[in-house]
Every structure is written in C-alpha cells, then in structure tokens.
C-alpha cells in the first residue's frame, strides 16, 4: 500500500489491474462558428480529464477526491467505458479495453451511481432490475436467476420480500443496496462507485459504507470510490487521488497524505472540510475565488490562480511531471527543483502511521 | 417548572426568539401527520444555534414555522413562537410580511433557485432594502451597494444589474445573504446554506456568515445535516429527531459528552480518518411510532422504554437531554465506542 512506485504506468498494467494511462476526456463546446476553425485555431473544449494515470488493483479501494468540475465523475465514467476517452487508454489486465468484447468487459467492471432515485428504472421491479444483467449475459434459467438474485439480496442485507417491490417503495438506502446488488450479480472483479452515499443521511450512509466494506473484503473487489467527502475517503479508502480541474494533483496512500498533505490544494481542501472533531472558531486559510472555467484553463498549473503558495513567474509555466515526494506523488512546482524539501514540514506527531 | 424553562438557556425576557411546545401537523389523505412535537428552544441576541438532524427530523419545518412559510397543509396546533416578545403564531399574512425581512430573514439552500430568475439582483435586493421604514429609494440603493460589497462581491454595481443565472453558486449565496441582512434583520435563519456548494466555497460562505454575525450582532439559526458544519460554526447545537429536540448543548460539550442515544449514534455514524478499520454507525432505524415518545424504541443498548412524552433534563450547565435515563457520563467523543 505504501509502495508508491507501483503507481507508475508500467506497473499499472500488471496482471488483473484496471488502469487508465494518460487518460484525457474533453467535450467540444458548441458554437463559436466556423471562423476560428478555418483560422486553424484549436476548437474550444471543456477539458474534463487531462493526462490521468491511475490503477486499481483487486482487493484495494482507491478514492478519488475533488470538488465539482474536477473531472472525478468523468474519470469514473471513462473507467467503465461509459465515456470514450479522447486521449490515453483504459486497460484491464494489461489489455486495452477497446479490444475487449463489451459484454466480457462489463462482466468484470460494474458501476454504482450517485443518485439511487434516478439510477433505478421506476417501472421495473427490484427482481427484474437485478436479474437483467444475467439475462443479457445469458446466464442460467429463470429459476436459477431468481435464486441468484435472492442470494444477492441477502448479501446486501435486503429480504426476499424486496424482490417483488418497485423502487418507489424503497428508501434511499435500500435503493442503493439494490444498485449495489445489480452491480455485483455478475460477480465482477472491479466496482466503480460514483458518490454512492452523497444522497443519503449520515446514519444510512454509515450502513451502506459498512456494506461496501464488507462486500469488498468478502469478494476481493478492486474499487474506485469517487466522493467529495474527505472525511469519508480518510475513513474508507487505501489510496487516494486528489483531483483539481481534470488533473491528479496528489496521490498516494491515504494515511501518508492525510498525515501531511503536500500539495497546497490538498491542504486547502482538508482545511476547508468541516469536522465535528475540529476546534471551534479555528482560523483557516480560505481558498480565494472560485474554480476557474474548464474551457479556458489557467496557464501552467491550473491551481495557481487560487494557490496560497503561488510563486509568481513560475507557477504559470508548464507543470513539471509529477514528482515522488515523501512516499506520494505530487504535481506541483514547489516540489520540482527541490524534491524532498517539503514546504509543509510534518510535525513530530504527524508522521504517517504506516 | 415548565418544559420551556427547563430547555431554554435563559428566561424568556432576555431571548430574541422563544419557541415553546410547538406542535405542527400536516393534513394528509392518510390523516394528520405530526411533524413537530413539543419543540422548545431559546435564542439569545447575537447567538448562533445549529439545528442538526436527518431528513424528516423537522429541522426545516421549525425554521419555516418561525418564518411563517409553512406549506399550506401545515397546521400549528399548539405552542407559541415569540420574537422579542411578539407572538408570531396566528399572525395574518400581512403582519408576517412586515416581520419577515425586517426582523427575521431567511437564507435558503439553493440560492440560485431561491432567487427570481426573471428579475435583476438589484430589484430583488431593493425590495428587501425598501422594506425598512422611511428609506428613500436613493438611500436604499446605497445600502444595497454597501451590503453587496460587505458580503464580498466585487463590483456591486454590476451585480445589481445581473440576473441570477449569471452568478455562480457561491456568488448567488452571497447575494442571498446580502438580501437577508440589508434591512437590518436581527435574526437570520439559514436553511442548509452550504449544502449545494463545494467545500472551498462552503468555507468562504460560513466564514462570511460568522463575519457578519460579529460585525452586525445578528443572531443565526443554522439548519444543517452536517455535524461538522454545526460544530465549527455554532455556539449551541440542537439535535432533532422525529420532530423533537432530543438534545441541546453548547457545541463543544455536545461532541465531547453526548448523552442522548440518538446523538451518540449520529456522531458514531460520521466517518473520520480516526475511525479507520472500525465499523461505523450502528444506528437502528425503525419506523416512527405514531405518537408520543418518538425515539423511545431507538434507545441503544438498554431497555427502559418510556412511553411518556419527553422531558428535558439538564445534565450540565446548558446541556439538556430529552430522556428519562440519560446515559452515564464519560462518553467517549466518538459516540461511546471503546
């Protein structure tokens, strides 16, 4: 877990990993007319994900943290082939997924969406929703599928009675359990979870999180957990990648980064995250301004417009390759020239408990 | 002693807002549904009170009852709401309008949806500014500009001419706060003011609310589902469950020494890096009993179900728990684990 050299692109293609390498996704912006095109200008585009390299191994949970517009959901969709990448590639066990049969891919990688109210078809019963993928993948007889679905309902702590219910008869937490059951019925190796609990109350979230942990352990799943909740990432995941404006700014073992975040954005995000354990009235360095537009990205480091540690004349130049500093990967000019000279020194009590 | 005096931190005379035994019902096709049952609380001038709870706990309805903004099917069947001694329940719509904006103002959750999309920001904030008696149009305009600058909006002139769709979520929330404070309200009720915002913007907005509170001496009721937000920004916190306040205490006390089983469970359900490797949240969720002691069968780890209506018991100074048998002291901060 602490061996961060494993995050290099080569290792990312090790046997069985689900990985993206140099992944970029951009959405062309409509309008603007023909003129800029004729003049040979680059077409305006929302650059949602830029040059992201990230691998998920079986048996580990990787968290992706970031604010809205950071590209974390687009990244999740690219991982499950719901979004075609405009650059880079997605590989499963070293094989580009574009060369795989879509059904074979889906057997191994499944997704749970954010909003359990919209991700379940309201006109179909829970049983149908869960057994659907078995039908598509031509597995078993109807009776076998039913038995399998009932077993899966039990796994997610629902009862056989839920088999014949409609989604509207279920609470938010129960719906998310159904969504998890639907994702797991094919026995996948990887699960992509896009904010699976952000629509739920804390006590319901706690139970769904406990379930996800239990399933991940029992089934040896590799999972990617997308969330904006840093407390949740710190509690749940093994590794974390913090995203800002489409790029990973810092990634590594959660315990290492949480003990001493090095990227100024990670640090600011952690300071801005409210916690019931923090001191009341604490002064914190607030991030100024708002997230810039994804179409006209700031030059150089995208964060330099808001960065409290900006170096004038340096931070608006091209970002250096991510550096390995203190056991994690950081993409920041601060660590370019002086690797190891941490601008944020770890206090004696803050050493990573790894 | 009335339950009100038990619950309130101060005698009625000194409080800005005093709610006593408030009962609220909704008339539905299935019959009346109780949304609030005996809500009692006090708020001192300039104080900030957090009301936390999960969906359906009645925290928003408490706020709306104060504002006189209840849905049509809502009916206050008992209790009183007094603002500086003036009874608000049973006031006419007209009388309430005179109070809203001037004395109490509300900041809503999704500012961009709460603002009128077909009116300029200027016309909306002017409406609030002119609610104040004896203000000329020019004076009101000046006040609006000052207030917009005060909430941290650059170029107030331009903002006055903008429409809500031209603003980002954070800017729109700043506009909402400017509208709420422009007529000099002494109490701001903020209903999930930052729930739709990113954490870095949330931190800015919370900072602004605190700043205004210390500058203008405004009292603040902050409704939130985020215990972290309440912990960092409120003097006192009331925990609501199924239409009742189950615990009310100074913020630091509530997290250091939660007494009510529901509060303990809620705090235990919060994920935090310190909790790694341990399961979180063993809150039993049960269907609400029809009436009475709503959380009785949710007591964790002990029997002693009491069907009587809750009584607030003061377990420490300013720390009230609605429970016949408060859990013993020395609760760990993580909700009684270990």
XYZ file of C-alpha atoms in Angstrom:
692
model
C 0.000 0.000 0.000
C 2.810 2.342 0.712
C 4.834 1.242 -2.240
C 4.058 4.181 -4.437
C 6.396 3.169 -7.226
C 3.588 0.775 -8.127
C 1.705 3.706 -9.499
C 3.954 4.129 -12.480
C 2.254 3.408 -15.787
C 4.191 0.188 -16.285
C 3.114 -1.293 -13.013
C -0.394 -0.098 -13.733
C -0.626 -2.739 -16.403
C 0.244 -5.584 -14.114
C -1.898 -8.658 -14.237
C -5.504 -8.088 -13.409
C -5.352 -4.362 -12.779
C -7.940 -1.966 -14.063
C -5.981 1.071 -15.115
C -6.087 4.268 -17.080
C -2.904 5.617 -18.601
C -2.528 9.196 -19.759
C -6.301 9.431 -19.953
C -7.878 12.611 -21.292
C -11.517 13.390 -21.912
C -12.660 16.625 -23.455
C -16.041 17.764 -24.644
C -16.106 20.157 -27.595
C -18.049 23.311 -26.906
C -20.751 24.067 -29.438
C -20.908 27.445 -31.060
C -18.117 29.801 -31.904
C -18.849 29.438 -35.599
C -16.704 28.279 -38.431
C -14.267 31.160 -38.424
C -11.963 30.064 -35.606
C -11.914 26.605 -37.183
C -10.901 27.993 -40.572
C -8.177 30.012 -38.960
C -6.783 26.797 -37.657
C -7.489 27.608 -34.041
C -7.979 24.823 -31.601
C -11.637 24.110 -31.102
C -12.866 25.260 -27.684
C -13.452 22.287 -25.416
C -14.197 21.507 -21.817
C -11.151 19.594 -20.729
C -12.736 17.411 -18.089
C -9.906 14.959 -17.541
C -6.321 15.549 -18.549
C -3.499 13.069 -18.612
C -4.644 10.965 -15.696
C -2.845 7.756 -14.836
C -4.411 5.653 -12.131
C -4.632 1.945 -11.422
C -6.980 -0.072 -9.263
C -5.817 -3.430 -8.006
C -8.057 -6.187 -6.737
C -8.575 -6.056 -3.026
C -7.922 -2.359 -2.648
C -10.103 0.690 -2.618
C -8.874 3.805 -4.377
C -10.547 7.078 -3.523
C -10.858 9.975 -5.924
C -11.483 13.286 -4.199
C -12.236 16.643 -5.709
C -14.756 19.422 -5.991
C -17.369 19.744 -8.701
C -15.771 20.256 -12.079
C -12.627 18.434 -11.069
C -13.402 15.645 -13.516
C -13.822 12.886 -10.975
C -17.161 11.664 -12.311
C -15.934 11.805 -15.908
C -12.966 9.732 -14.825
C -15.319 7.183 -13.283
C -17.357 7.022 -16.469
C -14.221 6.577 -18.539
C -13.182 3.689 -16.291
C -16.392 1.803 -17.127
C -16.440 2.733 -20.812
C -19.465 4.969 -20.466
C -17.303 7.782 -21.752
C -14.933 7.364 -24.655
C -11.541 8.855 -23.877
C -10.170 11.471 -26.260
C -6.644 10.514 -25.308
C -4.838 7.779 -23.438
C -6.236 4.353 -22.787
C -8.081 2.166 -20.331
C -6.660 -1.272 -19.737
C -7.884 -4.332 -17.914
C -5.170 -6.782 -17.020
C -2.855 -5.003 -19.416
C -5.228 -5.338 -22.356
C -6.804 -2.237 -23.856
C -10.484 -2.467 -23.053
C -11.398 -1.198 -26.504
C -10.166 -4.555 -27.829
C -12.305 -6.482 -25.369
C -15.817 -7.669 -26.068
C -18.103 -5.161 -24.309
C -20.018 -7.906 -22.557
C -16.834 -9.524 -21.330
C -15.683 -6.165 -20.011
C -18.930 -5.497 -18.187
C -18.729 -8.882 -16.551
C -15.629 -7.689 -14.807
C -16.244 -3.991 -14.215
C -19.502 -2.628 -12.840
C -20.682 0.724 -11.582
C -22.862 2.130 -8.810
C -24.242 5.589 -9.484
C -24.735 8.551 -7.227
C -28.452 9.073 -7.133
C -30.382 5.949 -6.191
C -33.610 7.758 -7.070
C -32.723 8.157 -10.723
C -30.493 5.192 -11.400
C -33.204 2.570 -10.948
C -35.937 2.193 -13.548
C -39.149 3.103 -11.727
C -41.260 0.792 -13.890
C -39.358 -2.378 -13.147
C -39.398 -4.457 -10.032
C -36.284 -4.913 -7.950
C -36.020 -8.544 -9.033
C -36.095 -7.601 -12.709
C -33.550 -4.850 -12.164
C -31.138 -7.257 -10.535
C -31.615 -10.222 -12.872
C -31.490 -8.115 -16.024
C -27.754 -8.384 -16.473
C -27.989 -12.164 -16.064
C -30.458 -12.191 -18.944
C -28.235 -10.007 -21.084
C -25.265 -12.213 -20.333
C -27.355 -15.344 -20.944
C -26.675 -16.886 -17.595
C -28.861 -19.572 -16.042
C -32.524 -20.429 -16.298
C -35.166 -18.072 -14.922
C -35.358 -20.134 -11.746
C -31.606 -20.053 -11.294
C -31.525 -16.312 -11.896
C -34.199 -15.796 -9.315
C -32.291 -17.883 -6.795
C -29.139 -15.939 -7.549
C -30.915 -12.611 -7.134
C -32.410 -13.692 -3.824
C -28.984 -14.695 -2.643
C -27.662 -11.302 -3.714
C -30.496 -9.512 -1.894
C -29.492 -11.338 1.234
C -25.886 -10.338 0.652
C -26.809 -6.653 0.621
C -28.985 -7.174 3.714
C -32.340 -6.918 1.995
C -35.037 -9.578 2.277
C -36.660 -11.836 -0.347
C -39.756 -9.668 0.052
C -37.901 -6.872 -1.724
C -37.700 -8.972 -4.892
C -41.200 -8.003 -5.997
C -41.124 -4.389 -4.901
C -40.811 -1.320 -7.065
C -38.035 1.228 -6.405
C -40.538 3.832 -5.197
C -41.459 1.544 -2.335
C -37.900 1.590 -1.040
C -35.967 4.129 0.990
C -32.841 5.776 -0.377
C -30.556 3.396 1.477
C -32.482 0.347 0.273
C -32.355 1.603 -3.290
C -28.623 1.999 -3.108
C -28.423 -1.579 -1.825
C -30.406 -2.668 -4.874
C -27.999 -0.738 -7.100
C -25.089 -2.499 -5.412
C -26.808 -5.876 -5.831
C -27.348 -5.136 -9.507
C -23.687 -4.279 -9.912
C -22.499 -7.409 -8.129
C -24.828 -10.031 -9.638
C -22.365 -10.773 -12.447
C -19.619 -11.313 -9.891
C -17.359 -8.558 -11.225
C -13.785 -8.010 -10.175
C -13.976 -4.249 -10.095
C -16.584 -1.851 -8.840
C -16.680 1.845 -9.666
C -18.669 3.821 -7.099
C -19.562 7.382 -8.033
C -20.612 9.228 -4.862
C -22.733 6.259 -3.779
C -23.712 7.782 -0.448
C -23.845 11.514 -1.019
C -27.640 11.485 -1.386
C -28.102 9.616 1.895
C -28.432 10.658 5.523
C -25.415 10.000 7.723
C -26.863 7.029 9.564
C -27.959 5.441 6.279
C -24.628 6.296 4.712
C -22.856 4.562 7.580
C -24.732 1.342 6.913
C -24.164 1.457 3.164
C -20.468 2.145 3.754
C -20.262 -0.783 6.147
C -21.889 -2.953 3.477
C -19.468 -1.768 0.795
C -16.530 -2.555 3.060
C -17.906 -5.981 3.859
C -18.505 -6.840 0.198
C -15.147 -5.526 -0.904
C -13.455 -7.726 1.662
C -15.534 -10.845 1.002
C -15.393 -10.671 -2.775
C -11.843 -9.323 -3.047
C -13.108 -6.472 -5.187
C -10.972 -3.712 -6.526
C -12.903 -0.489 -6.266
C -12.730 3.121 -7.217
C -14.636 5.349 -4.813
C -15.472 8.815 -6.072
C -16.503 11.356 -3.448
C -16.142 14.953 -2.405
C -16.157 13.965 1.268
C -12.595 13.893 2.548
C -13.642 12.502 5.910
C -15.130 9.538 4.107
C -12.029 8.984 1.982
C -9.857 9.133 5.060
C -12.029 6.567 6.748
C -12.601 4.189 3.889
C -10.005 4.018 1.167
C -6.489 2.614 0.917
C -5.128 5.036 -1.643
C -6.370 8.409 -2.741
C -6.019 10.628 -5.794
C -6.945 14.276 -5.312
C -8.149 15.947 -8.498
C -8.324 19.583 -9.468
C -9.503 20.763 -12.866
C -9.079 17.433 -14.548
C -5.675 16.509 -13.202
C -4.487 14.462 -10.275
C -2.571 16.863 -8.063
C -1.572 14.439 -5.353
C -1.925 10.688 -4.983
C -0.690 8.033 -2.639
C -1.588 6.072 0.475
C -4.385 7.784 2.383
C -2.592 7.594 5.700
C 0.519 9.214 4.269
C -1.318 12.063 2.599
C -3.782 12.658 5.411
C -0.949 12.851 7.916
C 0.777 15.542 5.915
C -0.722 16.760 2.644
C 1.949 18.273 0.431
C 0.048 19.799 -2.457
C -1.368 23.211 -1.483
C -4.738 22.224 -2.927
C -4.973 19.026 -0.896
C -4.048 21.001 2.165
C -6.628 23.707 1.464
C -9.319 21.144 0.802
C -8.585 19.380 4.065
C -8.657 22.631 5.982
C -11.963 23.617 4.402
C -13.596 20.296 5.233
C -15.653 20.694 8.388
C -15.197 18.072 11.024
C -17.006 17.597 14.295
C -13.614 16.925 15.831
C -12.077 20.235 14.907
C -11.715 23.170 17.218
C -14.474 25.729 17.043
C -13.512 29.083 15.685
C -10.288 27.772 14.196
C -8.747 30.106 11.696
C -8.091 28.550 8.391
C -6.512 29.694 5.206
C -9.510 30.047 2.934
C -9.105 29.460 -0.744
C -9.827 32.677 -2.551
C -12.071 32.859 -5.554
C -13.898 30.171 -7.379
C -12.975 27.254 -9.583
C -11.941 28.617 -12.994
C -13.594 27.604 -16.232
C -12.719 24.226 -17.683
C -12.712 25.749 -21.160
C -10.120 28.441 -20.588
C -7.829 26.671 -18.210
C -5.305 28.815 -16.380
C -1.867 28.503 -17.913
C 0.665 26.296 -16.242
C -0.569 24.831 -13.001
C -4.381 25.129 -13.097
C -4.424 25.817 -9.374
C -2.069 28.792 -9.444
C -4.934 31.312 -9.658
C -6.100 30.325 -6.176
C -2.935 28.888 -4.694
C -1.803 30.449 -1.404
C 1.785 29.400 -2.164
C 1.965 30.614 -5.735
C 5.424 31.563 -6.980
C 4.986 34.431 -9.454
C 6.574 33.753 -12.794
C 6.939 30.055 -12.148
C 3.514 28.635 -11.421
C 2.030 29.853 -14.701
C 4.598 27.893 -16.686
C 4.100 24.316 -17.793
C 3.597 21.931 -14.913
C 6.520 19.553 -14.299
C 5.996 15.816 -14.331
C 4.581 14.525 -11.076
C 7.317 14.004 -8.513
C 7.560 11.359 -5.865
C 7.959 13.192 -2.585
C 7.729 11.609 0.841
C 6.023 8.475 -0.383
C 3.374 10.034 -2.572
C 3.111 11.615 -5.999
C 2.704 15.373 -6.232
C 2.237 17.544 -9.310
C 3.352 20.972 -8.149
C 6.100 23.437 -8.988
C 7.009 23.659 -5.308
C 8.467 20.177 -5.464
C 10.081 20.465 -8.838
C 13.501 21.875 -8.063
C 13.919 20.740 -4.530
C 12.473 17.273 -4.191
C 12.391 16.349 -0.554
C 12.492 19.922 0.696
C 8.916 19.936 1.901
C 7.390 23.398 2.105
C 4.963 21.943 4.614
C 7.006 20.274 7.310
C 5.379 17.431 9.148
C 5.115 17.978 12.845
C 6.626 15.325 15.108
C 3.226 13.882 15.909
C 2.064 13.870 12.327
C 4.330 11.210 10.952
C 2.448 8.724 8.793
C 1.465 5.789 10.904
C 2.306 3.328 8.148
C -41.229 24.300 36.111
C -42.425 24.266 32.539
C -40.519 22.297 29.972
C -39.726 25.593 28.323
C -37.762 26.889 31.240
C -36.046 23.569 31.500
C -34.937 23.651 27.927
C -34.151 27.285 27.471
C -30.802 28.588 28.499
C -32.314 31.819 29.737
C -35.589 33.330 30.947
C -37.953 34.331 28.170
C -37.497 38.024 28.756
C -33.922 38.051 27.502
C -34.307 35.851 24.493
C -34.654 37.076 20.957
C -36.539 34.027 19.838
C -38.515 31.803 22.161
C -40.299 28.727 20.878
C -42.472 26.880 23.361
C -44.014 23.440 22.951
C -44.572 23.873 19.265
C -46.759 21.220 17.665
C -47.108 21.057 13.930
C -49.318 18.709 11.938
C -49.667 18.073 8.263
C -53.063 17.120 6.971
C -52.627 14.326 4.501
C -55.036 11.938 2.836
C -53.949 9.319 5.334
C -54.812 11.637 8.179
C -52.758 14.091 10.210
C -49.007 13.514 10.401
C -47.121 15.080 13.247
C -44.068 16.978 12.014
C -43.092 18.785 15.210
C -43.880 17.610 18.702
C -43.251 19.985 21.566
C -40.291 21.853 20.134
C -38.943 24.271 22.698
C -35.906 26.459 22.339
C -34.487 29.871 23.087
C -32.081 32.036 21.216
C -30.206 34.973 22.700
C -29.473 38.089 20.653
C -26.320 37.561 18.626
C -26.155 33.867 19.377
C -25.676 31.156 16.788
C -27.672 27.983 17.173
C -27.246 24.947 14.986
C -30.158 22.621 14.401
C -28.960 19.263 13.153
C -30.839 16.161 12.231
C -31.526 13.795 9.408
C -34.148 14.011 6.691
C -37.608 14.285 8.190
C -36.428 15.296 11.636
C -38.335 18.566 11.439
C -35.390 20.925 11.378
C -36.524 22.778 8.266
C -40.124 22.884 9.453
C -39.016 24.532 12.681
C -37.376 27.261 10.619
C -40.339 27.632 8.322
C -42.732 27.866 11.247
C -40.746 30.825 12.572
C -40.786 32.485 9.161
C -44.470 31.790 8.652
C -43.570 29.945 5.494
C -45.217 26.622 6.218
C -46.711 24.650 3.354
C -50.483 25.036 3.049
C -51.204 21.648 4.573
C -49.181 22.513 7.678
C -51.071 23.486 10.796
C -49.648 24.715 14.084
C -51.861 23.078 16.649
C -50.216 24.239 19.817
C -47.389 26.144 21.380
C -46.005 29.563 20.696
C -43.254 31.314 18.794
C -42.225 34.662 20.229
C -39.848 37.044 18.581
C -38.740 39.762 21.011
C -41.895 39.035 22.952
C -44.231 39.265 19.975
C -46.321 36.190 19.306
C -45.923 35.000 15.714
C -48.325 32.085 15.568
C -51.718 33.125 14.319
C -50.474 36.362 12.773
C -52.034 37.370 9.476
C -50.032 37.011 6.286
C -49.806 40.785 6.138
C -48.454 41.123 9.644
C -45.933 38.365 8.981
C -44.729 40.129 5.866
C -43.908 43.135 7.981
C -41.721 40.974 10.200
C -40.006 38.957 7.510
C -37.001 40.768 6.157
C -37.049 43.483 8.799
C -36.653 41.314 11.865
C -36.139 37.780 10.621
C -34.673 36.823 7.298
C -34.039 33.501 5.726
C -31.196 32.172 3.617
C -32.244 29.197 1.554
C -30.379 26.144 0.450
C -30.033 26.579 -3.263
C -29.592 30.274 -3.733
C -29.779 30.105 -7.482
C -33.192 28.539 -7.297
C -34.368 30.796 -4.491
C -33.618 33.938 -6.485
C -36.110 35.079 -9.084
C -34.634 34.279 -12.492
C -36.531 36.984 -14.395
C -35.686 39.882 -12.091
C -32.337 41.541 -11.689
C -30.458 41.075 -8.453
C -30.871 44.825 -7.977
C -34.648 44.719 -7.992
C -34.685 41.796 -5.576
C -32.320 43.323 -3.067
C -34.048 46.710 -3.395
C -37.334 45.088 -2.457
C -35.725 43.898 0.758
C -33.919 47.187 1.402
C -37.076 49.245 0.988
C -38.950 47.077 3.469
C -37.302 49.201 6.090
C -39.496 52.125 7.085
C -38.670 55.603 5.929
C -35.949 54.719 3.486
C -35.817 56.652 0.261
C -35.057 54.930 -2.973
C -31.632 56.519 -3.219
C -30.748 55.561 0.346
C -31.925 52.029 -0.258
C -29.803 51.793 -3.407
C -26.753 52.956 -1.453
C -27.459 50.413 1.253
C -27.703 47.666 -1.331
C -24.333 48.545 -2.814
C -22.751 48.666 0.630
C -24.266 45.358 1.579
C -23.191 43.631 -1.629
C -19.657 44.871 -1.076
C -19.812 43.727 2.528
C -20.670 40.155 1.554
C -17.564 40.108 -0.572
C -18.942 40.643 -4.043
C -16.585 42.589 -6.253
C -18.187 45.261 -8.439
C -21.580 45.641 -6.682
C -22.831 47.910 -9.476
C -22.525 45.129 -11.988
C -24.064 42.566 -9.625
C -27.110 44.835 -9.191
C -27.714 44.663 -12.928
C -27.140 40.898 -13.195
C -29.602 38.050 -13.233
C -29.219 35.006 -11.026
C -28.140 32.772 -13.927
C -25.102 34.984 -14.422
C -23.840 34.189 -10.940
C -22.007 31.152 -9.656
C -23.471 29.188 -6.767
C -21.176 30.858 -4.258
C -21.937 34.354 -5.580
C -25.676 33.666 -5.533
C -25.430 32.573 -1.916
C -23.585 35.807 -1.114
C -26.404 37.743 -2.786
C -28.946 35.831 -0.686
C -27.051 36.763 2.444
C -26.918 40.404 1.346
C -30.686 40.360 0.788
C -31.213 38.783 4.195
C -29.128 41.364 6.006
C -29.852 44.549 4.049
C -32.902 45.549 6.056
C -31.152 45.002 9.360
C -32.754 41.756 10.458
C -31.728 40.706 13.939
C -32.178 37.030 13.228
C -31.071 35.111 10.188
C -32.320 31.616 9.630
C -30.066 29.760 7.249
C -31.520 26.507 5.958
C -28.641 24.353 4.725
C -26.897 27.456 3.359
C -23.940 25.499 2.006
C -25.355 22.082 1.162
C -25.172 22.691 -2.587
C -21.686 24.191 -2.527
C -18.197 22.779 -2.826
C -16.148 22.653 0.338
C -13.827 25.512 -0.558
C -16.826 27.750 -1.381
C -18.671 26.432 1.671
C -15.803 27.541 3.866
C -15.981 31.031 2.340
C -19.741 31.325 2.918
C -19.543 30.074 6.507
C -16.723 32.498 7.140
C -18.876 35.297 5.754
C -21.841 34.376 7.960
C -19.597 34.406 11.021
C -18.076 37.706 9.968
C -21.476 39.350 9.544
C -22.612 37.957 12.840
C -19.745 39.551 14.695
C -19.996 42.823 12.718
C -23.750 43.301 12.873
C -24.589 41.354 16.016
C -27.127 39.276 14.124
C -28.326 36.043 15.669
C -28.130 32.988 13.478
C -30.078 29.772 13.354
C -28.256 27.363 11.107
C -30.086 24.304 9.916
C -27.745 21.640 8.661
C -27.367 17.913 8.286
C -23.599 18.290 8.531
C -22.476 17.942 12.129
C -19.048 19.238 11.205
C -20.508 22.491 9.899
C -22.544 22.922 13.071
C -19.591 22.061 15.295
C -17.368 24.669 13.719
C -19.865 27.494 13.396
C -22.401 27.397 16.185
C -22.399 28.313 19.874
C -25.058 25.780 20.714
C -26.445 22.800 18.838
C -29.887 21.256 18.995
C -30.258 17.705 17.727
C -33.650 16.884 16.279
C -35.179 13.506 15.664
C -38.697 12.746 14.505
C -39.996 16.209 15.235
C -38.490 16.597 18.672
C -35.378 18.147 20.085
C -33.607 15.268 21.773
C -30.529 17.085 22.969
C -29.354 20.669 23.116
C -25.942 21.700 24.372
C -23.015 24.035 23.797
C -21.278 22.813 20.644
C -18.089 21.533 22.238
C -19.992 19.781 25.020
C -22.275 18.024 22.587
C -19.392 16.320 20.825
C -17.296 15.682 23.912
C -20.078 14.319 26.021
C -23.150 13.364 24.004
C -25.816 11.884 26.229
C -28.824 11.034 24.163
C -28.553 7.654 22.445
C -29.593 9.196 19.160
C -26.893 11.868 19.359
C -24.343 9.203 20.216
C -25.455 7.128 17.267
C -25.374 10.098 14.920
C -21.844 11.015 15.955
C -20.777 7.382 15.705
C -22.080 7.290 12.137
C -19.719 10.013 10.981
C -16.802 8.620 9.042
C -13.461 10.072 10.012
C -9.869 9.077 9.407
C -9.520 8.269 13.114
C -12.217 5.625 12.784
C -10.361 3.649 10.122
C -10.746 -0.074 10.335
C -13.686 0.092 12.679
C -17.278 -0.222 11.525
C -19.261 2.981 11.728
C -22.809 3.757 12.578
C -24.750 1.071 14.296
C -27.904 3.125 14.324
C -31.029 1.072 14.304
C -33.589 2.625 12.037
C -37.133 1.819 12.973
C -40.446 3.032 11.727
C -41.552 6.007 13.791
C -44.178 5.136 16.366
C -47.415 7.038 15.781
C -47.210 9.457 18.659
C -45.679 10.226 21.964
C -42.150 9.382 22.907
C -40.968 9.019 19.361
C -37.452 7.786 19.891
C -38.197 5.529 22.829
C -37.607 2.292 20.985
C -34.428 3.614 19.460
C -32.578 3.631 22.718
C -29.409 1.785 22.122
C -28.161 -0.987 24.305
C -30.704 -0.772 27.097
C -34.351 -1.333 27.767
C -36.436 1.037 29.835
C -38.742 2.268 27.114
C -40.759 5.124 28.440
C -43.986 5.904 26.632
C -44.332 9.350 28.178
C -43.602 12.493 26.298
C -40.034 13.601 26.622
C -38.895 15.801 29.459
C -35.765 17.820 29.065
C -33.281 17.099 31.816
C -30.354 19.392 32.456
C -27.307 17.170 32.802
C -24.787 20.002 32.892
C -24.998 23.751 32.564
C -26.859 24.492 29.361
C -26.839 20.836 28.345
C -30.334 19.381 28.105
C -31.288 15.861 27.175
C -34.757 14.587 26.398
C -34.567 11.286 28.127
C -35.714 9.664 31.309
C -32.430 7.881 31.830
C -29.530 9.786 30.334
C -26.582 7.623 29.560
C -23.919 7.842 32.244
C -21.228 10.460 31.785
C -17.745 9.868 30.464
C -18.924 9.096 26.978
C -16.081 8.901 24.531
C -16.140 11.622 21.918
C -16.680 9.081 19.174
C -20.079 8.210 20.467
C -19.462 5.726 23.181
C -17.250 3.321 21.317
C -14.404 1.509 23.063
